[in-house]
Tab-separated table of C-alpha atoms in Angstrom:
chain	number	residue	atom	x	y	z
F	1	MET	CA	-32.863	24.134	52.920
F	2	ILE	CA	-33.916	20.541	52.392
F	3	GLY	CA	-31.126	18.504	50.849
F	4	PRO	CA	-29.855	17.219	48.574
F	5	ILE	CA	-29.829	20.835	47.527
F	6	ILE	CA	-28.818	20.146	43.915
F	7	SER	CA	-31.111	17.194	43.146
F	8	SER	CA	-34.072	19.042	44.692
F	9	GLY	CA	-33.358	22.112	42.553
F	10	ILE	CA	-32.606	24.590	45.365
F	11	VAL	CA	-29.156	25.214	43.902
F	12	SER	CA	-28.622	25.214	40.135
F	13	GLN	CA	-27.237	22.077	38.498
F	14	ALA	CA	-24.400	24.218	37.142
F	15	TRP	CA	-22.907	24.311	40.653
F	16	ASP	CA	-22.725	20.518	40.937
F	17	ASN	CA	-19.276	20.141	39.393
F	18	ILE	CA	-17.906	23.072	41.393
F	19	PHE	CA	-19.104	21.405	44.586
F	20	ALA	CA	-17.577	18.152	43.292
F	21	LEU	CA	-14.191	19.871	43.094
F	22	ILE	CA	-14.517	21.359	46.609
F	23	LEU	CA	-15.790	18.108	48.157
F	24	GLY	CA	-12.943	16.268	46.419
F	25	MET	CA	-10.463	18.646	48.043
F	26	GLY	CA	-11.905	17.819	51.456
F	27	PHE	CA	-11.745	14.112	50.616
F	28	GLY	CA	-8.113	14.341	49.469
F	29	PHE	CA	-7.143	16.386	52.520
F	30	ALA	CA	-8.786	13.885	54.875
F	31	LEU	CA	-7.030	10.938	53.191
F	32	GLU	CA	-3.554	12.463	53.073
F	33	SER	CA	-3.579	14.073	56.514
F	34	SER	CA	-4.633	10.730	58.061
F	35	GLY	CA	-1.627	9.026	56.458
F	36	PHE	CA	-3.323	7.302	53.515
F	37	SER	CA	-0.606	8.450	51.126
F	38	SER	CA	1.667	5.812	52.677
F	39	SER	CA	1.138	2.227	51.512
F	40	ARG	CA	3.052	0.834	54.472
F	41	LYS	CA	0.807	2.704	56.889
F	42	ILE	CA	-2.310	1.471	55.082
F	43	ILE	CA	-1.176	-2.137	54.929
F	44	GLY	CA	-0.375	-2.049	58.674
F	45	THR	CA	-4.019	-2.919	59.353
F	46	PHE	CA	-3.523	-6.375	57.857
F	47	PHE	CA	-0.489	-7.135	60.037
F	48	GLY	CA	-1.731	-5.380	63.158
F	49	TYR	CA	1.014	-2.749	63.467
F	50	ASP	CA	-1.079	0.259	62.419
F	51	PHE	CA	-4.880	0.321	62.379
F	52	VAL	CA	-5.262	3.763	60.829
F	53	VAL	CA	-7.436	2.328	58.006
F	54	VAL	CA	-9.909	0.706	60.410
F	55	LYS	CA	-10.059	3.832	62.605
F	56	VAL	CA	-10.525	6.368	59.797
F	57	PHE	CA	-12.798	4.230	57.610
F	58	PHE	CA	-15.251	3.182	60.320
F	59	THR	CA	-15.266	6.592	62.018
F	60	ALA	CA	-16.177	8.130	58.659
F	61	ALA	CA	-18.860	5.486	58.040
F	62	ILE	CA	-20.574	6.065	61.388
F	63	VAL	CA	-20.316	9.865	61.181
F	64	ALA	CA	-21.925	9.846	57.721
F	65	SER	CA	-24.594	7.216	58.565
F	66	VAL	CA	-25.624	8.848	61.837
F	67	GLY	CA	-25.478	12.291	60.225
F	68	LEU	CA	-27.742	11.242	57.350
F	69	LEU	CA	-30.295	9.754	59.745
F	70	TYR	CA	-30.337	12.930	61.883
F	71	LEU	CA	-30.644	15.233	58.847
F	72	SER	CA	-33.497	13.077	57.613
F	73	TYR	CA	-35.135	12.969	61.089
F	74	PHE	CA	-35.101	16.764	61.388
F	75	GLY	CA	-36.580	17.084	57.915
F	76	LEU	CA	-33.413	18.603	56.445
F	77	LEU	CA	-32.788	15.849	53.925
F	78	ASP	CA	-34.989	13.838	51.581
F	79	PHE	CA	-33.455	10.365	51.888
F	80	SER	CA	-35.406	9.144	48.837
F	81	LEU	CA	-33.437	11.526	46.579
F	82	LEU	CA	-30.064	10.055	47.578
F	83	TYR	CA	-28.254	7.779	45.176
F	84	ILE	CA	-28.193	4.282	46.644
F	85	GLN	CA	-25.963	1.873	44.767
F	86	PRO	CA	-28.031	-1.055	43.430
F	87	THR	CA	-27.018	-4.410	44.860
F	88	PHE	CA	-25.808	-7.188	42.573
F	89	LEU	CA	-24.766	-9.997	44.902
F	90	THR	CA	-22.382	-11.973	42.684
F	91	SER	CA	-20.434	-9.056	41.260
F	92	ALA	CA	-20.250	-7.336	44.678
F	93	ILE	CA	-18.654	-10.434	46.202
F	94	VAL	CA	-16.387	-11.446	43.305
F	95	GLY	CA	-15.406	-7.832	42.553
F	96	GLY	CA	-14.623	-7.345	46.245
F	97	ILE	CA	-12.417	-10.462	46.320
F	98	ILE	CA	-10.494	-9.257	43.257
F	99	MET	CA	-10.087	-5.810	44.825
F	100	GLY	CA	-8.872	-7.373	48.085
F	101	ILE	CA	-6.073	-9.159	46.211
F	102	GLY	CA	-5.131	-5.947	44.409
F	103	PHE	CA	-5.177	-4.118	47.748
F	104	ALA	CA	-2.745	-6.562	49.392
F	105	MET	CA	-0.408	-6.538	46.373
F	106	GLY	CA	-0.460	-2.824	45.636
F	107	GLY	CA	-0.935	-1.395	49.124
F	108	PHE	CA	-3.454	1.173	47.960
F	109	CYS	CA	-7.053	1.504	46.924
F	110	PRO	CA	-7.941	3.936	44.109
F	111	GLY	CA	-8.639	6.938	46.364
F	112	THR	CA	-5.540	6.476	48.511
F	113	SER	CA	-3.327	5.990	45.440
F	114	LEU	CA	-4.460	9.441	44.287
F	115	ALA	CA	-3.448	10.906	47.652
F	116	ALA	CA	-0.050	9.186	47.256
F	117	CYS	CA	0.347	10.556	43.696
F	118	ALA	CA	-0.330	14.081	44.968
F	119	VAL	CA	2.563	13.986	47.463
F	120	GLY	CA	5.021	12.395	45.023
F	121	ARG	CA	4.895	8.689	45.872
F	122	ILE	CA	6.006	6.881	42.722
F	123	ASP	CA	4.463	3.590	43.896
F	124	GLY	CA	1.123	5.437	44.115
F	125	MET	CA	1.525	6.749	40.570
F	126	VAL	CA	2.351	3.277	39.239
F	127	PHE	CA	-0.662	1.809	41.078
F	128	PHE	CA	-2.888	4.506	39.575
F	129	GLY	CA	-1.467	3.767	36.112
F	130	GLY	CA	-2.116	0.059	36.655
F	131	MET	CA	-5.771	0.835	37.339
F	132	PHE	CA	-6.138	2.252	33.840
F	133	ILE	CA	-4.905	-1.032	32.379
F	134	GLY	CA	-7.234	-3.025	34.643
F	135	VAL	CA	-10.307	-0.939	33.790
F	136	PHE	CA	-9.494	-1.172	30.091
F	137	LEU	CA	-9.049	-4.969	30.327
F	138	PHE	CA	-12.405	-5.246	32.100
F	139	SER	CA	-14.135	-3.337	29.343
F	140	GLU	CA	-12.494	-5.454	26.638
F	141	SER	CA	-13.410	-8.698	28.373
F	142	PHE	CA	-16.897	-7.473	29.370
F	143	PRO	CA	-18.745	-10.045	27.198
F	144	ILE	CA	-17.133	-12.821	29.287
F	145	PHE	CA	-18.204	-11.251	32.585
F	146	GLU	CA	-21.526	-9.768	31.464
F	147	ASN	CA	-23.665	-12.509	33.008
F	148	MET	CA	-21.815	-12.274	36.310
F	149	TYR	CA	-22.042	-8.458	36.193
F	150	TYR	CA	-25.837	-8.526	36.140
F	151	SER	CA	-26.545	-11.627	38.233
F	152	GLY	CA	-27.969	-11.591	41.764
F	153	SER	CA	-29.773	-8.278	41.248
F	154	GLN	CA	-31.518	-7.023	44.399
F	155	GLY	CA	-32.260	-3.435	43.350
F	156	ALA	CA	-31.336	-0.579	45.699
F	157	LYS	CA	-31.708	-2.829	48.733
F	158	MET	CA	-30.790	-1.577	52.189
F	159	ILE	CA	-28.974	-3.739	54.704
F	160	ASN	CA	-31.397	-3.017	57.544
F	161	SER	CA	-34.302	-4.377	55.501
F	162	ALA	CA	-32.255	-7.524	54.806
F	163	PHE	CA	-32.137	-8.021	58.595
F	164	GLY	CA	-35.738	-6.850	58.990
F	165	ILE	CA	-34.852	-3.994	61.361
F	166	SER	CA	-35.129	-0.189	61.175
F	167	PRO	CA	-32.297	1.952	59.746
F	168	GLU	CA	-31.875	3.564	63.173
F	169	LEU	CA	-31.461	0.246	64.961
F	170	PHE	CA	-29.003	-1.025	62.345
F	171	THR	CA	-26.942	2.167	62.646
F	172	PHE	CA	-26.948	1.802	66.442
F	173	PHE	CA	-25.463	-1.695	66.063
F	174	LEU	CA	-22.972	-0.338	63.510
F	175	VAL	CA	-21.757	2.245	66.029
F	176	LEU	CA	-21.420	-0.434	68.725
F	177	ALA	CA	-19.504	-2.699	66.327
F	178	ALA	CA	-17.206	0.151	65.287
F	179	VAL	CA	-16.430	1.143	68.890
F	180	GLY	CA	-15.765	-2.516	69.675
F	181	MET	CA	-13.361	-2.685	66.727
F	182	PHE	CA	-11.552	0.465	67.884
F	183	PHE	CA	-10.890	-1.081	71.310
F	184	GLY	CA	-9.931	-4.388	69.673
F	185	ALA	CA	-7.515	-2.584	67.334
F	186	ALA	CA	-5.875	-0.739	70.245
F	187	TRP	CA	-5.483	-4.024	72.122
F	188	VAL	CA	-3.952	-5.888	69.137
F	189	GLN	CA	-1.624	-3.000	68.305
F	190	LYS	CA	-0.123	-3.183	71.804
F	191	LYS	CA	0.658	-6.899	71.400
F	192	VAL	CA	2.123	-6.725	67.899
F	193	LYS	CA	5.789	-5.997	67.298
F	194	LYS	CA	6.337	-2.477	65.982
F	195	VAL	CA	7.287	-2.114	62.329
F	196	GLU	CA	9.406	0.908	61.430
F	197	TYR	CA	8.263	2.657	58.282
H	1	MET	CA	-3.108	14.782	69.017
H	2	LYS	CA	-0.344	14.862	66.475
H	3	LYS	CA	2.270	12.178	66.167
H	4	ILE	CA	5.772	13.204	65.226
H	5	LYS	CA	7.305	10.955	62.579
H	6	ASN	CA	10.974	10.392	61.923
H	7	ASP	CA	10.852	12.504	58.792
H	8	GLY	CA	9.308	15.414	60.685
H	9	SER	CA	5.864	15.099	59.107
H	10	PHE	CA	2.606	14.955	61.049
H	11	TYR	CA	-0.472	12.798	60.807
H	12	VAL	CA	-3.717	13.989	62.303
H	13	ASN	CA	-5.337	11.745	64.889
H	14	PRO	CA	-7.073	8.939	62.937
H	15	TYR	CA	-10.406	9.533	64.677
H	16	LEU	CA	-10.236	13.233	63.782
H	17	GLY	CA	-9.321	12.207	60.210
H	18	GLY	CA	-12.356	9.913	60.194
H	19	VAL	CA	-14.632	12.702	61.424
H	20	ILE	CA	-13.321	15.008	58.664
H	21	LEU	CA	-13.817	12.288	56.031
H	22	GLY	CA	-17.286	11.408	57.343
H	23	THR	CA	-18.320	15.076	57.367
H	24	VAL	CA	-17.142	15.545	53.769
H	25	LEU	CA	-19.106	12.420	52.801
H	26	LEU	CA	-22.195	13.705	54.624
H	27	LEU	CA	-21.899	17.074	52.851
H	28	SER	CA	-21.555	15.262	49.534
H	29	PHE	CA	-24.900	13.553	50.117
H	30	TYR	CA	-26.486	16.770	51.419
H	31	ILE	CA	-25.296	18.853	48.459
H	32	SER	CA	-25.131	16.507	45.470
H	33	GLY	CA	-27.227	13.594	46.721
H	34	ARG	CA	-24.409	11.114	46.144
H	35	GLY	CA	-21.299	9.767	47.827
H	36	LEU	CA	-17.597	10.122	47.097
H	37	GLY	CA	-15.727	7.957	44.600
H	38	ALA	CA	-12.465	7.381	42.805
H	39	SER	CA	-12.467	4.482	40.344
H	40	GLY	CA	-15.395	5.918	38.367
H	41	ALA	CA	-13.206	8.800	37.219
H	42	VAL	CA	-10.678	6.336	35.779
H	43	LYS	CA	-13.457	4.530	33.921
H	44	ASN	CA	-14.772	7.789	32.452
H	45	THR	CA	-11.291	8.933	31.450
H	46	ILE	CA	-10.648	5.689	29.604
H	47	ALA	CA	-14.076	5.685	27.971
H	48	ALA	CA	-13.441	9.260	26.795
H	49	THR	CA	-9.953	8.414	25.514
H	50	VAL	CA	-11.121	5.351	23.610
H	51	ASN	CA	-13.967	7.441	22.228
H	52	VAL	CA	-11.431	9.874	20.743
H	53	VAL	CA	-9.010	7.237	19.435
H	54	ALA	CA	-11.550	4.700	18.173
H	55	PRO	CA	-15.179	5.886	18.366
H	56	GLN	CA	-16.471	2.795	16.543
H	57	HIS	CA	-14.934	0.653	19.264
H	58	VAL	CA	-16.936	2.489	21.952
H	59	GLU	CA	-20.150	2.045	19.974
H	60	LYS	CA	-19.539	-1.687	19.714
H	61	SER	CA	-18.447	-2.120	23.338
H	62	ALA	CA	-21.325	-3.188	25.572
H	63	TYR	CA	-19.474	-1.603	28.505
H	64	PHE	CA	-17.978	1.686	27.248
H	65	SER	CA	-21.103	2.591	25.288
H	66	GLN	CA	-22.852	3.045	28.651
H	67	PHE	CA	-20.539	5.971	29.484
H	68	ALA	CA	-19.234	7.473	26.233
H	69	GLY	CA	-20.222	8.021	22.607
H	70	GLY	CA	-23.275	9.806	21.238
H	71	ASP	CA	-24.267	12.837	23.346
H	72	LYS	CA	-22.504	11.577	26.459
H	73	ARG	CA	-19.707	13.718	27.827
H	74	PRO	CA	-17.679	11.385	30.047
H	75	MET	CA	-15.126	14.032	31.074
H	76	ASN	CA	-17.800	16.512	32.186
H	77	ASN	CA	-18.605	14.221	35.064
H	78	TRP	CA	-19.040	14.808	38.802
H	79	LEU	CA	-16.436	12.177	39.703
H	80	VAL	CA	-13.834	13.592	37.309
H	81	TYR	CA	-14.079	17.004	39.005
H	82	GLU	CA	-14.112	15.365	42.423
H	83	VAL	CA	-10.920	13.415	41.666
H	84	LEU	CA	-9.156	16.592	40.519
H	85	GLY	CA	-10.168	18.014	43.903
H	86	VAL	CA	-8.726	14.948	45.670
H	87	LEU	CA	-5.336	15.586	44.048
H	88	ALA	CA	-5.439	19.256	45.059
H	89	GLY	CA	-6.600	18.528	48.628
H	90	ALA	CA	-3.979	15.819	49.173
H	91	PHE	CA	-1.272	18.075	47.708
H	92	PHE	CA	-2.309	20.856	50.083
H	93	SER	CA	-2.151	18.433	53.030
H	94	GLY	CA	1.297	17.290	51.832
H	95	ILE	CA	2.509	20.890	51.891
H	96	ILE	CA	1.254	21.785	55.357
H	97	PHE	CA	2.373	18.489	56.910
H	98	ASN	CA	5.694	18.545	55.054
H	99	ARG	CA	5.341	15.282	53.151
H	100	LEU	CA	5.967	16.324	49.544
H	101	LYS	CA	8.778	14.137	48.273
H	102	LEU	CA	9.329	12.140	45.112
H	103	LYS	CA	10.114	8.606	46.283
H	104	VAL	CA	9.186	4.939	46.103
H	105	GLU	CA	7.984	3.805	49.491
H	106	HIS	CA	8.845	0.190	50.209
H	107	SER	CA	9.932	-2.209	52.917
H	108	PRO	CA	13.739	-2.206	53.370
H	109	LYS	CA	13.669	-5.960	52.647
H	110	ILE	CA	12.560	-5.510	49.022
H	111	THR	CA	13.859	-3.458	46.092
H	112	SER	CA	12.067	-0.441	44.603
H	113	ARG	CA	11.734	-2.414	41.400
H	114	ARG	CA	9.874	-5.230	43.135
H	115	ARG	CA	7.656	-2.689	44.913
H	116	LEU	CA	6.766	-0.991	41.629
H	117	ILE	CA	5.979	-4.274	39.851
H	118	PHE	CA	3.587	-5.216	42.651
H	119	ALA	CA	2.093	-1.690	42.685
H	120	LEU	CA	1.396	-1.990	38.943
H	121	LEU	CA	-0.147	-5.458	39.266
H	122	GLY	CA	-2.109	-4.394	42.350
H	123	GLY	CA	-3.499	-1.363	40.539
H	124	LEU	CA	-4.391	-3.454	37.522
H	125	ILE	CA	-6.224	-6.066	39.603
H	126	PHE	CA	-7.929	-3.449	41.790
H	127	GLY	CA	-9.044	-1.505	38.714
H	128	PHE	CA	-10.516	-4.637	37.170
H	129	GLY	CA	-12.372	-5.596	40.370
H	130	SER	CA	-13.719	-2.075	40.864
H	131	GLN	CA	-15.528	-2.285	37.534
H	132	LEU	CA	-17.057	-5.664	38.306
H	133	ALA	CA	-18.277	-4.465	41.719
H	134	ARG	CA	-19.475	-1.090	40.317
H	135	GLY	CA	-17.163	0.895	42.573
H	136	CYS	CA	-14.153	0.723	44.866
H	137	THR	CA	-13.485	1.230	48.573
H	138	SER	CA	-14.822	4.796	48.415
H	139	GLY	CA	-17.623	4.650	45.850
H	140	ALA	CA	-19.051	1.224	46.640
H	141	ALA	CA	-17.933	0.410	50.186
H	142	LEU	CA	-17.728	3.690	52.151
H	143	SER	CA	-20.435	5.669	50.330
H	144	GLY	CA	-22.624	2.559	50.173
H	145	MET	CA	-22.256	1.994	53.916
H	146	ALA	CA	-23.273	5.595	54.650
H	147	VAL	CA	-26.680	5.058	52.983
H	148	LEU	CA	-26.942	1.495	54.374
H	149	SER	CA	-26.714	-0.094	50.920
H	150	LEU	CA	-26.592	-3.889	51.181
H	151	GLY	CA	-24.169	-4.069	48.246
H	152	GLY	CA	-21.867	-1.539	49.920
H	153	TYR	CA	-21.570	-3.687	53.049
H	154	ILE	CA	-21.030	-6.869	51.028
H	155	THR	CA	-18.292	-5.227	48.957
H	156	MET	CA	-16.615	-3.838	52.100
H	157	VAL	CA	-16.546	-7.226	53.853
H	158	SER	CA	-15.377	-8.881	50.635
H	159	ILE	CA	-12.499	-6.407	50.081
H	160	PHE	CA	-11.202	-6.379	53.663
H	161	GLY	CA	-11.776	-10.102	54.248
H	162	THR	CA	-9.795	-11.031	51.140
H	163	ALA	CA	-7.103	-8.441	51.816
H	164	PHE	CA	-6.399	-9.935	55.262
H	165	ILE	CA	-5.740	-13.339	53.657
H	166	ALA	CA	-3.921	-11.969	50.614
H	167	ALA	CA	-1.713	-9.691	52.760
H	168	TRP	CA	-0.476	-12.781	54.598
H	169	ILE	CA	0.350	-14.435	51.245
H	170	PHE	CA	2.276	-11.331	50.104
H	171	ARG	CA	3.706	-10.585	53.587
H	172	LYS	CA	7.341	-10.725	52.389
H	173	ASN	CA	6.651	-7.532	50.415
H	174	TRP	CA	5.549	-5.650	53.508
H	175	ILE	CA	7.096	-6.888	56.768
């Protein structure tokens, strides 16, 4: 079966939301079982006492990137049918900066706050509630940010083409960089004073 | 492989956790042709709520009208179902690893009240930023990186780069 099996019509569209629920369960399980329901474990990355975020995030990124390239190489996946987020330079940078501040203050990102909610962490629930206010405020102030929202449009640009190299070569460098980070994280963690949490 | 914590709960090895997460993400692309997300479900829930309370407001809003109003059904959305799954999957993990407990997690040096105020503000700011960047750590950064999206990489570097600096500014809340 050549994927994506829903977009290419192999499996009926009606199944899409059912798969969404099942995939979400896998996502939630992966987050919680790795320790992402704990804000103090997550935030450890930024102080060097626990690099679980770096390890899980970059392992997932390389597994998915390499997996997609292999599926595509063996003719099992039509890469052109995948949704690739369009790139808007200004809003990607400014939005990322704003999210970084929220991350350091709240100790969660949206997905991890959901994992925290599910196991009864009240700080996770409050963070999740705060997101609703933030999203609503964005919508209400959208006219102010509209220009920024649409500026720097690059279309569905891929990072390897920005560097002028093939997707395979870029992914190879990504894997090398990730493995380098894993060793770096292990080295830093040994030097940093343990934090009990 | 498993690390025993003081409270008796277990975390899986982070690299195994990453392989599980990456495999789920890969399956998401293989099945539905798209990545995982989280903040999008919040956006759709709000758009749907505002559409019920004040439909004229949605029509007038240049932002909400993209997702709600007219024939659009913001709650019958892939991400909304996916997020319900996230809650169920995390709850299941909490049961088997013995982590279900109603509590405020915070550094012993700060009060629960201070922790909750910062959690609220953090959520608010993160929610705002996720709309500007068209997605959060999962939808924009992780899923974007998997398909080598330039924007995904820029958002990832921007989030983590800023968080390293901002964490140092707010360090008294954490260490």
